């Protein structure tokens, strides 16, 4: 089983970016944490981060046939990107949306996710654990098919 973990804009800045909201772990720390969980679950992981909407769209399109599922933190594109939502629907791969912070307790514009309706569900507010929980959720779903 192969899972693609996608991170959107500014998540390459984790560690120093607004640590009060996003914690002090870098993206590399989080990727290592995900790999530890993946080992336990016996799944392969591919990582992708981009600050560019179209690149994320292309990566989702390419995932079809190469991955079994997606864990995605679309970051700010969560709230704006019809293109990423459409790419998730077009690829028709099971996906789980995750967020480090709880988007529902923040500014009103963050409470709306355009991308979550194209996913199985959303995990939000558990810091780096959101990635772990997202991975467990997608693997559990794929195993149940
Ligand atoms: C985020 C929440 C988004 O609103 C924000 O734009 C991000 C990070 C999160 O993981 O909490 O960049 O996706």
PDB file of C-alpha atoms and ligand atoms in Angstrom:
ATOM      1  CA  UNK A   1       0.000   0.000   0.000  1.00  0.00           C
ATOM      2  CA  UNK A   2       1.398   3.412  -1.001  1.00  0.00           C
ATOM      3  CA  UNK A   3       0.239   6.704   0.492  1.00  0.00           C
ATOM      4  CA  UNK A   4       1.154  10.150  -0.798  1.00  0.00           C
ATOM      5  CA  UNK A   5       1.497  12.885   1.840  1.00  0.00           C
ATOM      6  CA  UNK A   6       1.052  16.338   0.309  1.00  0.00           C
ATOM      7  CA  UNK A   7       1.843  19.612   2.066  1.00  0.00           C
ATOM      8  CA  UNK A   8       0.809  22.973   0.682  1.00  0.00           C
ATOM      9  CA  UNK A   9       2.189  26.499   0.871  1.00  0.00           C
ATOM     10  CA  UNK A  10       4.325  27.743   3.763  1.00  0.00           C
ATOM     11  CA  UNK A  11       4.484  24.329   5.404  1.00  0.00           C
ATOM     12  CA  UNK A  12       8.150  24.193   4.338  1.00  0.00           C
ATOM     13  CA  UNK A  13       8.548  26.963   6.958  1.00  0.00           C
ATOM     14  CA  UNK A  14       7.323  24.799   9.849  1.00  0.00           C
ATOM     15  CA  UNK A  15       9.538  24.999  12.904  1.00  0.00           C
ATOM     16  CA  UNK A  16       9.962  28.761  12.707  1.00  0.00           C
ATOM     17  CA  UNK A  17       6.565  29.721  11.254  1.00  0.00           C
ATOM     18  CA  UNK A  18       4.094  30.943  13.910  1.00  0.00           C
ATOM     19  CA  UNK A  19       5.184  28.234  16.405  1.00  0.00           C
ATOM     20  CA  UNK A  20       2.358  29.214  18.769  1.00  0.00           C
ATOM     21  CA  UNK A  21      -0.085  27.925  16.120  1.00  0.00           C
ATOM     22  CA  UNK A  22       1.886  25.248  14.289  1.00  0.00           C
ATOM     23  CA  UNK A  23       4.406  23.967  16.847  1.00  0.00           C
ATOM     24  CA  UNK A  24       8.190  23.808  16.668  1.00  0.00           C
ATOM     25  CA  UNK A  25       8.651  20.636  14.608  1.00  0.00           C
ATOM     26  CA  UNK A  26      10.083  21.193  11.130  1.00  0.00           C
ATOM     27  CA  UNK A  27       8.516  19.557   8.076  1.00  0.00           C
ATOM     28  CA  UNK A  28      11.451  17.126   8.051  1.00  0.00           C
ATOM     29  CA  UNK A  29      10.712  16.216  11.719  1.00  0.00           C
ATOM     30  CA  UNK A  30       7.067  15.630  10.801  1.00  0.00           C
ATOM     31  CA  UNK A  31       8.028  13.498   7.801  1.00  0.00           C
ATOM     32  CA  UNK A  32      10.250  11.345  10.021  1.00  0.00           C
ATOM     33  CA  UNK A  33       7.386  11.018  12.511  1.00  0.00           C
ATOM     34  CA  UNK A  34       5.071   9.928   9.664  1.00  0.00           C
ATOM     35  CA  UNK A  35       7.636   7.364   8.491  1.00  0.00           C
ATOM     36  CA  UNK A  36       7.773   5.841  12.002  1.00  0.00           C
ATOM     37  CA  UNK A  37       4.006   5.379  11.936  1.00  0.00           C
ATOM     38  CA  UNK A  38       4.132   4.082   8.341  1.00  0.00           C
ATOM     39  CA  UNK A  39       6.612   1.413   9.401  1.00  0.00           C
ATOM     40  CA  UNK A  40       4.226   0.204  12.105  1.00  0.00           C
ATOM     41  CA  UNK A  41       1.382   0.124   9.584  1.00  0.00           C
ATOM     42  CA  UNK A  42       3.590  -1.495   6.951  1.00  0.00           C
ATOM     43  CA  UNK A  43       2.849   1.098   4.259  1.00  0.00           C
ATOM     44  CA  UNK A  44       5.060   3.020   1.841  1.00  0.00           C
ATOM     45  CA  UNK A  45       5.019   6.808   1.870  1.00  0.00           C
ATOM     46  CA  UNK A  46       5.767   9.440  -0.763  1.00  0.00           C
ATOM     47  CA  UNK A  47       6.220  13.055   0.342  1.00  0.00           C
ATOM     48  CA  UNK A  48       5.489  16.179  -1.658  1.00  0.00           C
ATOM     49  CA  UNK A  49       5.485  19.843  -0.644  1.00  0.00           C
ATOM     50  CA  UNK A  50       4.859  22.824  -2.892  1.00  0.00           C
ATOM     51  CA  UNK A  51       4.016  26.476  -2.500  1.00  0.00           C
ATOM     52  CA  UNK A  52       2.430  26.486  -5.967  1.00  0.00           C
ATOM     53  CA  UNK A  53      -1.205  25.538  -6.519  1.00  0.00           C
ATOM     54  CA  UNK A  54      -0.750  24.153 -10.060  1.00  0.00           C
ATOM     55  CA  UNK A  55       2.123  21.928  -8.966  1.00  0.00           C
ATOM     56  CA  UNK A  56      -0.079  20.399  -6.275  1.00  0.00           C
ATOM     57  CA  UNK A  57      -2.831  19.861  -8.868  1.00  0.00           C
ATOM     58  CA  UNK A  58      -0.337  18.070 -11.175  1.00  0.00           C
ATOM     59  CA  UNK A  59       0.981  15.920  -8.319  1.00  0.00           C
ATOM     60  CA  UNK A  60      -2.550  14.810  -7.399  1.00  0.00           C
ATOM     61  CA  UNK A  61      -3.232  13.937 -11.056  1.00  0.00           C
ATOM     62  CA  UNK A  62       0.018  11.913 -11.215  1.00  0.00           C
ATOM     63  CA  UNK A  63      -0.867  10.085  -8.006  1.00  0.00           C
ATOM     64  CA  UNK A  64      -3.591   8.178  -9.813  1.00  0.00           C
ATOM     65  CA  UNK A  65      -2.192   4.732 -10.563  1.00  0.00           C
ATOM     66  CA  UNK A  66       0.934   5.343  -8.470  1.00  0.00           C
ATOM     67  CA  UNK A  67      -0.564   5.682  -4.976  1.00  0.00           C
ATOM     68  CA  UNK A  68      -3.504   4.083  -3.172  1.00  0.00           C
ATOM     69  CA  UNK A  69      -4.464   7.117  -1.115  1.00  0.00           C
ATOM     70  CA  UNK A  70      -3.577  10.671  -0.153  1.00  0.00           C
ATOM     71  CA  UNK A  71      -3.097  12.522   3.124  1.00  0.00           C
ATOM     72  CA  UNK A  72      -3.168  16.226   2.346  1.00  0.00           C
ATOM     73  CA  UNK A  73      -2.621  19.433   4.251  1.00  0.00           C
ATOM     74  CA  UNK A  74      -3.553  21.964   1.561  1.00  0.00           C
ATOM     75  CA  UNK A  75      -2.636  24.794   3.987  1.00  0.00           C
ATOM     76  CA  UNK A  76      -3.997  28.171   2.787  1.00  0.00           C
ATOM     77  CA  UNK A  77      -5.293  26.567  -0.431  1.00  0.00           C
ATOM     78  CA  UNK A  78      -7.803  24.724   1.763  1.00  0.00           C
ATOM     79  CA  UNK A  79      -9.838  27.896   1.867  1.00  0.00           C
ATOM     80  CA  UNK A  80      -9.464  29.028  -1.755  1.00  0.00           C
ATOM     81  CA  UNK A  81      -8.654  26.253  -4.183  1.00  0.00           C
ATOM     82  CA  UNK A  82     -11.378  24.943  -6.441  1.00  0.00           C
ATOM     83  CA  UNK A  83      -8.514  23.544  -8.577  1.00  0.00           C
ATOM     84  CA  UNK A  84      -7.155  21.292  -5.793  1.00  0.00           C
ATOM     85  CA  UNK A  85     -10.663  20.172  -4.890  1.00  0.00           C
ATOM     86  CA  UNK A  86     -11.334  19.303  -8.560  1.00  0.00           C
ATOM     87  CA  UNK A  87      -7.986  17.472  -8.837  1.00  0.00           C
ATOM     88  CA  UNK A  88      -8.887  15.319  -5.813  1.00  0.00           C
ATOM     89  CA  UNK A  89     -12.244  14.535  -7.387  1.00  0.00           C
ATOM     90  CA  UNK A  90     -10.659  13.832 -10.790  1.00  0.00           C
ATOM     91  CA  UNK A  91      -8.002  11.508  -9.358  1.00  0.00           C
ATOM     92  CA  UNK A  92     -10.765   9.791  -7.393  1.00  0.00           C
ATOM     93  CA  UNK A  93      -8.247   8.484  -4.867  1.00  0.00           C
ATOM     94  CA  UNK A  94      -9.340   8.217  -1.248  1.00  0.00           C
ATOM     95  CA  UNK A  95      -7.943  11.209   0.637  1.00  0.00           C
ATOM     96  CA  UNK A  96      -7.918  12.570   4.172  1.00  0.00           C
ATOM     97  CA  UNK A  97      -7.486  16.297   4.803  1.00  0.00           C
ATOM     98  CA  UNK A  98      -5.461  17.254   7.832  1.00  0.00           C
ATOM     99  CA  UNK A  99      -4.511  20.457   9.634  1.00  0.00           C
ATOM    100  CA  UNK A 100      -2.076  21.111  12.449  1.00  0.00           C
ATOM    101  CA  UNK A 101      -4.265  23.813  13.981  1.00  0.00           C
ATOM    102  CA  UNK A 102      -8.008  23.563  14.549  1.00  0.00           C
ATOM    103  CA  UNK A 103      -9.258  25.610  11.595  1.00  0.00           C
ATOM    104  CA  UNK A 104     -12.727  25.801  13.151  1.00  0.00           C
ATOM    105  CA  UNK A 105     -11.513  27.833  16.124  1.00  0.00           C
ATOM    106  CA  UNK A 106      -9.633  30.413  14.035  1.00  0.00           C
ATOM    107  CA  UNK A 107     -10.614  33.272  11.697  1.00  0.00           C
ATOM    108  CA  UNK A 108     -13.923  32.841   9.882  1.00  0.00           C
ATOM    109  CA  UNK A 109     -12.223  32.476   6.474  1.00  0.00           C
ATOM    110  CA  UNK A 110     -10.315  29.433   7.767  1.00  0.00           C
ATOM    111  CA  UNK A 111     -13.491  27.669   8.903  1.00  0.00           C
ATOM    112  CA  UNK A 112     -14.404  26.967   5.289  1.00  0.00           C
ATOM    113  CA  UNK A 113     -12.626  24.161   3.489  1.00  0.00           C
ATOM    114  CA  UNK A 114     -13.201  23.894  -0.262  1.00  0.00           C
ATOM    115  CA  UNK A 115     -11.077  20.759  -0.352  1.00  0.00           C
ATOM    116  CA  UNK A 116     -12.542  18.686   2.510  1.00  0.00           C
ATOM    117  CA  UNK A 117     -15.710  17.737   0.574  1.00  0.00           C
ATOM    118  CA  UNK A 118     -13.420  15.957  -1.926  1.00  0.00           C
ATOM    119  CA  UNK A 119     -11.939  13.900   0.938  1.00  0.00           C
ATOM    120  CA  UNK A 120     -13.205  11.047   3.098  1.00  0.00           C
ATOM    121  CA  UNK A 121     -12.911  13.334   6.101  1.00  0.00           C
ATOM    122  CA  UNK A 122     -10.909  15.959   7.906  1.00  0.00           C
ATOM    123  CA  UNK A 123      -8.641  15.790  10.967  1.00  0.00           C
ATOM    124  CA  UNK A 124      -7.842  19.182  12.405  1.00  0.00           C
ATOM    125  CA  UNK A 125      -6.187  20.537  15.526  1.00  0.00           C
ATOM    126  CA  UNK A 126      -3.894  17.774  16.770  1.00  0.00           C
ATOM    127  CA  UNK A 127      -0.559  19.272  15.715  1.00  0.00           C
ATOM    128  CA  UNK A 128       1.854  16.774  14.177  1.00  0.00           C
ATOM    129  CA  UNK A 129      -0.443  14.002  15.425  1.00  0.00           C
ATOM    130  CA  UNK A 130      -2.991  15.107  12.800  1.00  0.00           C
ATOM    131  CA  UNK A 131      -0.683  13.543  10.171  1.00  0.00           C
ATOM    132  CA  UNK A 132      -0.428  10.304  12.154  1.00  0.00           C
ATOM    133  CA  UNK A 133      -4.198  10.175  12.657  1.00  0.00           C
ATOM    134  CA  UNK A 134      -4.731  10.960   8.961  1.00  0.00           C
ATOM    135  CA  UNK A 135      -2.423   8.125   7.968  1.00  0.00           C
ATOM    136  CA  UNK A 136      -4.160   5.678  10.319  1.00  0.00           C
ATOM    137  CA  UNK A 137      -7.550   6.762   8.913  1.00  0.00           C
ATOM    138  CA  UNK A 138      -6.614   6.327   5.251  1.00  0.00           C
ATOM    139  CA  UNK A 139      -4.871   2.975   5.814  1.00  0.00           C
ATOM    140  CA  UNK A 140      -7.807   1.677   7.854  1.00  0.00           C
ATOM    141  CA  UNK A 141     -10.192   2.767   5.088  1.00  0.00           C
ATOM    142  CA  UNK A 142      -8.114   1.152   2.325  1.00  0.00           C
ATOM    143  CA  UNK A 143      -7.840  -2.100   4.301  1.00  0.00           C
ATOM    144  CA  UNK A 144     -11.615  -2.174   4.705  1.00  0.00           C
ATOM    145  CA  UNK A 145     -12.219  -2.156   0.916  1.00  0.00           C
TER     146      UNK A 145
HETATM  147  C1  LIG B   1      -3.126  24.920   8.205  1.00  0.00           C
HETATM  148  C2  LIG B   1      -4.292  25.883   8.469  1.00  0.00           C
HETATM  149  C3  LIG B   1      -4.445  26.860   7.319  1.00  0.00           C
HETATM  150  O1  LIG B   1      -5.512  27.763   7.583  1.00  0.00           O
HETATM  151  C4  LIG B   1      -3.182  27.681   7.134  1.00  0.00           C
HETATM  152  O2  LIG B   1      -3.292  28.525   6.009  1.00  0.00           O
HETATM  153  C5  LIG B   1      -1.968  26.825   7.037  1.00  0.00           C
HETATM  154  C6  LIG B   1      -1.837  25.674   7.930  1.00  0.00           C
HETATM  155  C7  LIG B   1      -2.873  23.988   9.398  1.00  0.00           C
HETATM  156  O3  LIG B   1      -2.245  22.952   9.201  1.00  0.00           O
HETATM  157  O4  LIG B   1      -3.279  24.283  10.535  1.00  0.00           O
HETATM  158  O5  LIG B   1      -1.033  27.134   6.315  1.00  0.00           O
HETATM  159  O6  LIG B   1      -3.449  24.109   7.089  1.00  0.00           O
END
